[in-house]
Amino acid sequence: MSVRRLAPDHVQPASFAFDAANENWADQQIAKYPEGRQASAVIPLLWKAQEQHDGWVPRAAIEEVARKLGMAPMRVMEIATFYTMFNLQPVGEHFVQLCGTTPCALRGAEAIKKVCQDVIGPQSTVTADGKLSWLEVECLGACCNAPMVQINFDYYEDLTPENFRTLLDDLRHGRPVKTGSQVGRSGSEPLGGGETLKDPALYDGTVIGAGDWQARVTEQRKAAAEAAAAKAAAEAEAKKAEATKPEAAKTDAAKPEAIKTDATPAAAGKPATDTAAAGRPKPSEPGQPTSAAQDTPAANGKPPGAADKPVK
Ligand code: FES
């Protein structure tokens, strides 16, 4: 891990100001936070300052961010010096961040570092043509393809001193380069491709006791299709039978039940009392005895013989 110090005075600019577009962008970021919480925008503003200032953050930019956010310059300095995403020294057009953490170290990061020193020079210095600079950083999360470097926003993995030297030369001369693994590895698969889960039989479900699920699903689909076809045929048959019925049968079938009943001679000759009886309350309705037993005095809560005495 390199020491995080501000660049020497002779490379520091006298002042820094956001240009109009970035000033406007910064104001929009600050406006996202509630009153009194403007300091929350410190990282976006430092990042924008770095973008504007050729990829590194000078002291003047730290002070300008502090002024805009109403923070003590030291608070902003602490953030700028803590996060390695902020470059405190001038960087080249192609800025190499070399991972020197254990997995990469075990896989040859030291040899890659040697190439950086040979081709670019000391850490945190820019080549005379302004094309290259490098810095050793902590794990960049691509350990499975170690050793690796990040150059600007791309990763280059499975490096050897030879392919890394070629890579730097191609970048310096503007030739196209390949990002990711430099030995043809796909993603983070083992070299030469995947070695496990290659048997297609693993994917038909049999090995987990599901039986021949493909045959079962085919059978189920066939049965469902046959059932649907049989249902459609039965409905078509019923429609056909309805269409061929005699007209009179259809009319009679359509008559209301009540009309049919009243038309019978017996119903016509019913005594009127039957009609009146139909209007009586049913025995189960409130205030009516529900059985013969309820007509007895005992059932009414009166002793036998006490019922119906005239009131004086
Ligand atoms: S140790 Fe180098 S990428 Fe993780």
Coordinates of C-alpha atoms and ligand atoms in Angstrom, one line a residue:
M1 CA 0.0 0.0 0.0
S2 CA 1.4 3.4 -1.0
V3 CA 1.6 6.3 1.3
R4 CA -1.4 8.7 0.7
R5 CA 0.1 12.1 0.6
L6 CA -0.7 15.3 -1.4
A7 CA 1.4 15.9 -4.4
P8 CA 4.5 18.1 -3.9
D9 CA 4.0 21.9 -4.0
H10 CA 5.7 22.3 -7.4
V11 CA 2.9 20.4 -9.1
Q12 CA 0.0 21.8 -7.2
P13 CA -2.1 24.4 -9.1
A14 CA -2.5 27.8 -7.5
S15 CA -6.3 27.6 -7.6
F16 CA -9.2 25.4 -8.6
A17 CA -12.7 26.2 -9.6
F18 CA -15.4 23.9 -11.1
D19 CA -16.3 24.8 -14.7
A20 CA -19.8 26.0 -15.3
A21 CA -21.2 22.5 -16.2
N22 CA -19.6 20.9 -13.2
E23 CA -20.6 23.7 -10.9
N24 CA -24.2 23.2 -11.9
W25 CA -23.8 19.4 -11.5
A26 CA -22.3 19.9 -8.0
D27 CA -25.2 22.2 -7.0
Q28 CA -27.6 19.5 -8.0
Q29 CA -25.8 16.9 -5.9
I30 CA -25.8 19.2 -2.9
A31 CA -29.5 19.9 -3.3
K32 CA -30.2 16.1 -2.8
Y33 CA -29.4 16.4 0.9
P34 CA -31.5 18.2 3.6
E35 CA -30.4 21.5 5.1
G36 CA -27.4 21.0 7.3
R37 CA -26.4 17.7 5.6
Q38 CA -24.6 19.2 2.6
A39 CA -21.4 17.5 3.7
S40 CA -22.9 14.2 2.4
A41 CA -22.1 15.3 -1.1
V42 CA -18.3 15.4 -0.4
I43 CA -17.4 12.2 -2.3
P44 CA -19.4 13.0 -5.5
L45 CA -17.8 16.5 -5.5
L46 CA -14.3 15.2 -5.0
W47 CA -14.9 12.7 -7.8
K48 CA -16.1 15.4 -10.1
A49 CA -13.1 17.6 -9.2
Q50 CA -10.7 14.7 -10.1
E51 CA -12.5 14.1 -13.4
Q52 CA -12.1 17.8 -14.3
H53 CA -8.4 18.0 -13.2
D54 CA -6.9 15.3 -15.4
G55 CA -7.6 12.4 -13.0
W56 CA -6.1 13.7 -9.8
V57 CA -7.2 15.9 -6.8
P58 CA -5.0 18.9 -6.0
R59 CA -5.0 20.7 -2.7
A60 CA -6.9 23.6 -4.2
A61 CA -9.7 21.3 -5.3
I62 CA -10.0 19.9 -1.7
E63 CA -10.3 23.4 -0.4
E64 CA -12.9 24.4 -3.0
V65 CA -15.0 21.4 -2.1
A66 CA -14.7 22.2 1.6
R67 CA -15.8 25.8 0.8
K68 CA -18.8 24.7 -1.2
L69 CA -20.0 22.3 1.5
G70 CA -19.2 24.5 4.5
M71 CA -16.7 21.9 5.8
A72 CA -13.4 22.3 7.5
P73 CA -10.7 21.7 4.8
M74 CA -9.2 19.0 7.1
R75 CA -12.4 17.0 7.0
V76 CA -12.3 16.9 3.2
M77 CA -8.6 16.1 3.3
E78 CA -9.2 13.1 5.5
I79 CA -11.7 11.7 3.0
A80 CA -9.5 12.4 -0.1
T81 CA -6.5 10.8 1.6
F82 CA -8.5 7.7 2.9
Y83 CA -10.1 6.5 -0.4
T84 CA -7.7 5.2 -3.0
M85 CA -10.2 6.1 -5.7
F86 CA -8.9 9.7 -5.3
N87 CA -5.5 10.2 -6.8
L88 CA -3.5 12.7 -4.9
Q89 CA -0.6 12.8 -7.5
P90 CA -0.7 13.5 -11.2
V91 CA -1.5 10.4 -13.3
G92 CA -0.8 9.3 -16.8
E93 CA -3.3 8.9 -19.6
H94 CA -3.3 5.2 -18.7
F95 CA -3.2 4.9 -15.0
V96 CA -2.1 1.5 -13.8
Q97 CA -3.3 0.3 -10.4
L98 CA -1.3 -2.8 -9.5
C99 CA -2.8 -5.3 -7.0
G100 CA -0.1 -6.3 -4.5
T101 CA -2.3 -8.2 -2.0
T102 CA -1.5 -11.8 -1.0
P103 CA -3.3 -13.8 -3.8
C104 CA -1.8 -11.7 -6.5
A105 CA 1.6 -11.7 -4.7
L106 CA 1.5 -15.5 -4.6
R107 CA 0.8 -15.6 -8.4
G108 CA 3.5 -13.2 -9.5
A109 CA 2.5 -9.6 -8.7
E110 CA 6.1 -8.9 -7.8
A111 CA 7.2 -9.6 -11.4
I112 CA 4.5 -7.4 -12.7
K113 CA 5.6 -4.6 -10.3
K114 CA 9.1 -5.0 -11.8
V115 CA 7.7 -4.4 -15.3
C116 CA 6.0 -1.2 -14.0
Q117 CA 9.3 0.0 -12.6
D118 CA 11.2 -0.8 -15.8
V119 CA 8.7 0.5 -18.3
I120 CA 7.1 3.4 -16.4
G121 CA 9.5 4.3 -13.6
P122 CA 9.0 4.9 -9.9
Q123 CA 5.5 4.6 -8.4
S124 CA 3.4 7.8 -8.7
T125 CA 5.4 9.3 -11.5
V126 CA 4.2 10.0 -15.0
T127 CA 6.3 9.0 -18.0
A128 CA 7.7 11.9 -20.0
D129 CA 5.2 11.4 -22.7
G130 CA 2.4 11.6 -20.2
K131 CA 1.0 8.3 -21.2
L132 CA 1.6 6.0 -18.2
S133 CA 1.8 6.0 -14.4
W134 CA 1.3 3.3 -11.8
L135 CA 0.4 2.8 -8.2
E136 CA 0.3 -0.3 -6.0
V137 CA -3.1 -0.8 -4.4
E138 CA -5.0 -3.4 -2.3
C139 CA -7.1 -6.3 -3.5
L140 CA -9.3 -5.3 -6.5
G141 CA -11.5 -8.3 -6.2
A142 CA -10.3 -10.3 -9.2
C143 CA -8.0 -12.6 -7.2
C144 CA -9.2 -15.7 -9.0
N145 CA -7.5 -14.4 -12.2
A146 CA -4.4 -13.1 -10.3
P147 CA -2.1 -11.4 -10.9
M148 CA -4.0 -8.4 -12.3
V149 CA -4.0 -4.6 -12.7
Q150 CA -6.7 -2.0 -13.3
I151 CA -5.9 0.5 -16.0
N152 CA -8.3 3.4 -15.9
F153 CA -11.7 1.7 -15.7
D154 CA -10.8 -1.8 -17.1
Y155 CA -9.3 -4.9 -15.5
Y156 CA -6.4 -6.9 -17.1
E157 CA -6.0 -10.4 -15.6
D158 CA -3.8 -13.5 -15.8
L159 CA -0.8 -11.3 -16.4
T160 CA 2.7 -12.5 -17.0
P161 CA 5.7 -10.1 -17.3
E162 CA 5.6 -10.8 -21.1
N163 CA 2.0 -10.1 -21.8
F164 CA 1.9 -7.1 -19.4
R165 CA 4.9 -5.6 -21.2
T166 CA 3.1 -6.0 -24.5
L167 CA -0.1 -4.5 -23.0
L168 CA 1.7 -1.4 -21.8
D169 CA 3.4 -1.0 -25.2
D170 CA 0.1 -1.3 -27.0
L171 CA -1.6 1.2 -24.7
R172 CA 1.2 3.7 -25.1
H173 CA 1.0 3.5 -28.9
G174 CA -2.8 3.6 -29.1
R175 CA -3.2 0.0 -30.3
P176 CA -6.3 -2.0 -29.4
V177 CA -6.0 -4.1 -26.4
K178 CA -8.0 -7.0 -24.8
T179 CA -9.5 -6.4 -21.4
G180 CA -10.1 -9.2 -18.9
S181 CA -8.0 -12.4 -18.9
Q182 CA -4.9 -12.2 -21.1
V183 CA -4.8 -16.0 -21.5
G184 CA -8.2 -16.6 -22.9
R185 CA -9.9 -17.6 -19.7
S186 CA -13.7 -17.1 -19.8
G187 CA -14.7 -15.0 -16.8
S188 CA -13.3 -16.7 -13.8
E189 CA -13.6 -20.3 -15.1
P190 CA -10.6 -22.6 -14.6
L191 CA -8.0 -22.3 -17.4
G192 CA -9.1 -24.4 -20.3
G193 CA -12.8 -24.1 -19.4
G194 CA -15.1 -25.6 -16.9
E195 CA -14.3 -29.0 -15.5
T196 CA -17.4 -29.8 -13.5
L197 CA -21.2 -30.1 -14.2
K198 CA -20.5 -30.9 -17.9
D199 CA -22.6 -34.1 -18.2
P200 CA -26.0 -33.2 -19.8
A201 CA -27.6 -36.0 -17.8
L202 CA -27.2 -33.8 -14.7
Y203 CA -29.8 -31.5 -16.0
D204 CA -32.7 -33.9 -16.7
G205 CA -33.6 -34.4 -13.0
T206 CA -32.9 -38.1 -12.8
V207 CA -30.0 -37.8 -10.5
I208 CA -32.1 -36.1 -7.9
G209 CA -34.7 -38.9 -8.0
A210 CA -37.3 -37.0 -10.0
G211 CA -37.6 -39.9 -12.5
D212 CA -37.9 -39.4 -16.2
W213 CA -39.6 -36.0 -15.8
Q214 CA -39.5 -35.2 -19.5
A215 CA -41.6 -38.3 -20.3
R216 CA -43.9 -37.5 -17.4
V217 CA -44.5 -33.9 -18.5
T218 CA -45.1 -35.1 -22.1
E219 CA -47.6 -37.6 -20.8
Q220 CA -49.4 -34.9 -18.7
R221 CA -49.5 -32.5 -21.7
K222 CA -51.0 -35.3 -23.9
A223 CA -53.7 -36.2 -21.4
A224 CA -54.6 -32.5 -20.9
A225 CA -54.9 -32.1 -24.7
E226 CA -57.1 -35.2 -25.0
A227 CA -59.4 -34.0 -22.2
A228 CA -59.8 -30.6 -23.8
A229 CA -60.6 -32.2 -27.1
A230 CA -63.3 -34.5 -25.6
K231 CA -64.9 -31.6 -23.7
A232 CA -65.1 -29.5 -26.9
A233 CA -66.6 -32.4 -28.8
A234 CA -69.3 -32.9 -26.1
E235 CA -70.2 -29.2 -26.1
A236 CA -70.5 -29.3 -29.9
E237 CA -72.7 -32.4 -29.8
A238 CA -75.0 -30.7 -27.2
K239 CA -75.3 -27.6 -29.3
K240 CA -76.2 -29.7 -32.3
A241 CA -78.9 -31.6 -30.4
E242 CA -80.4 -28.4 -29.2
A243 CA -80.6 -27.0 -32.7
T244 CA -82.4 -30.1 -34.0
K245 CA -85.2 -30.2 -31.3
P246 CA -88.9 -29.7 -32.4
E247 CA -90.0 -26.1 -31.9
A248 CA -93.0 -27.1 -29.6
A249 CA -90.7 -28.9 -27.2
K250 CA -88.5 -25.9 -27.0
T251 CA -91.6 -23.6 -26.3
D252 CA -93.0 -25.9 -23.6
A253 CA -89.6 -26.2 -22.0
A254 CA -89.4 -22.5 -21.9
K255 CA -92.8 -22.0 -20.0
P256 CA -92.6 -21.0 -16.3
E257 CA -93.4 -23.7 -13.8
A258 CA -96.2 -21.7 -12.1
I259 CA -98.2 -21.4 -15.4
K260 CA -97.9 -25.0 -16.0
T261 CA -99.3 -25.9 -12.5
D262 CA -102.2 -23.5 -12.5
A263 CA -103.3 -24.8 -15.8
T264 CA -104.2 -28.3 -14.3
P265 CA -107.9 -28.8 -13.4
A266 CA -107.1 -29.8 -9.8
A267 CA -105.3 -26.6 -9.1
A268 CA -108.2 -24.6 -10.6
G269 CA -110.7 -26.2 -8.2
K270 CA -108.8 -25.6 -5.0
P271 CA -110.9 -24.3 -2.1
A272 CA -110.3 -20.7 -1.0
T273 CA -109.5 -21.8 2.5
D274 CA -106.3 -23.4 1.1
T275 CA -105.3 -20.0 -0.1
A276 CA -106.1 -18.4 3.2
A277 CA -104.2 -21.2 5.0
A278 CA -101.2 -20.3 2.9
G279 CA -101.2 -16.9 4.5
R280 CA -101.2 -18.1 8.1
P281 CA -98.0 -17.8 10.1
K282 CA -96.0 -21.0 10.1
P283 CA -95.8 -22.9 13.4
S284 CA -92.2 -22.0 13.8
E285 CA -92.8 -18.2 13.5
P286 CA -92.6 -16.2 16.7
G287 CA -95.6 -16.2 19.0
Q288 CA -96.9 -19.5 17.6
P289 CA -96.6 -22.9 19.2
T290 CA -94.3 -25.1 17.4
S291 CA -96.1 -28.3 18.5
A292 CA -99.2 -29.6 20.1
A293 CA -97.3 -29.9 23.4
Q294 CA -96.8 -26.1 23.5
D295 CA -100.6 -25.7 23.6
T296 CA -100.7 -27.3 27.0
P297 CA -100.8 -25.1 30.1
A298 CA -97.5 -26.6 31.3
A299 CA -96.0 -25.6 28.2
N300 CA -97.3 -22.0 28.7
G301 CA -95.7 -21.8 32.1
K302 CA -99.2 -22.1 33.9
P303 CA -100.2 -24.8 36.3
P304 CA -102.9 -27.2 35.1
G305 CA -106.4 -25.7 35.4
A306 CA -105.0 -22.1 36.0
A307 CA -105.4 -21.2 32.5
D308 CA -108.0 -18.8 31.1
K309 CA -109.4 -17.6 34.5
P310 CA -111.2 -14.3 33.9
V311 CA -109.4 -11.3 35.3
K312 CA -111.4 -9.3 37.9
Ligands
FES1 S1 -5.5 -10.1 -4.3 FE1 -5.2 -9.2 -6.2 S2 -7.2 -8.9 -6.9 FE2 -7.5 -9.7 -5.0

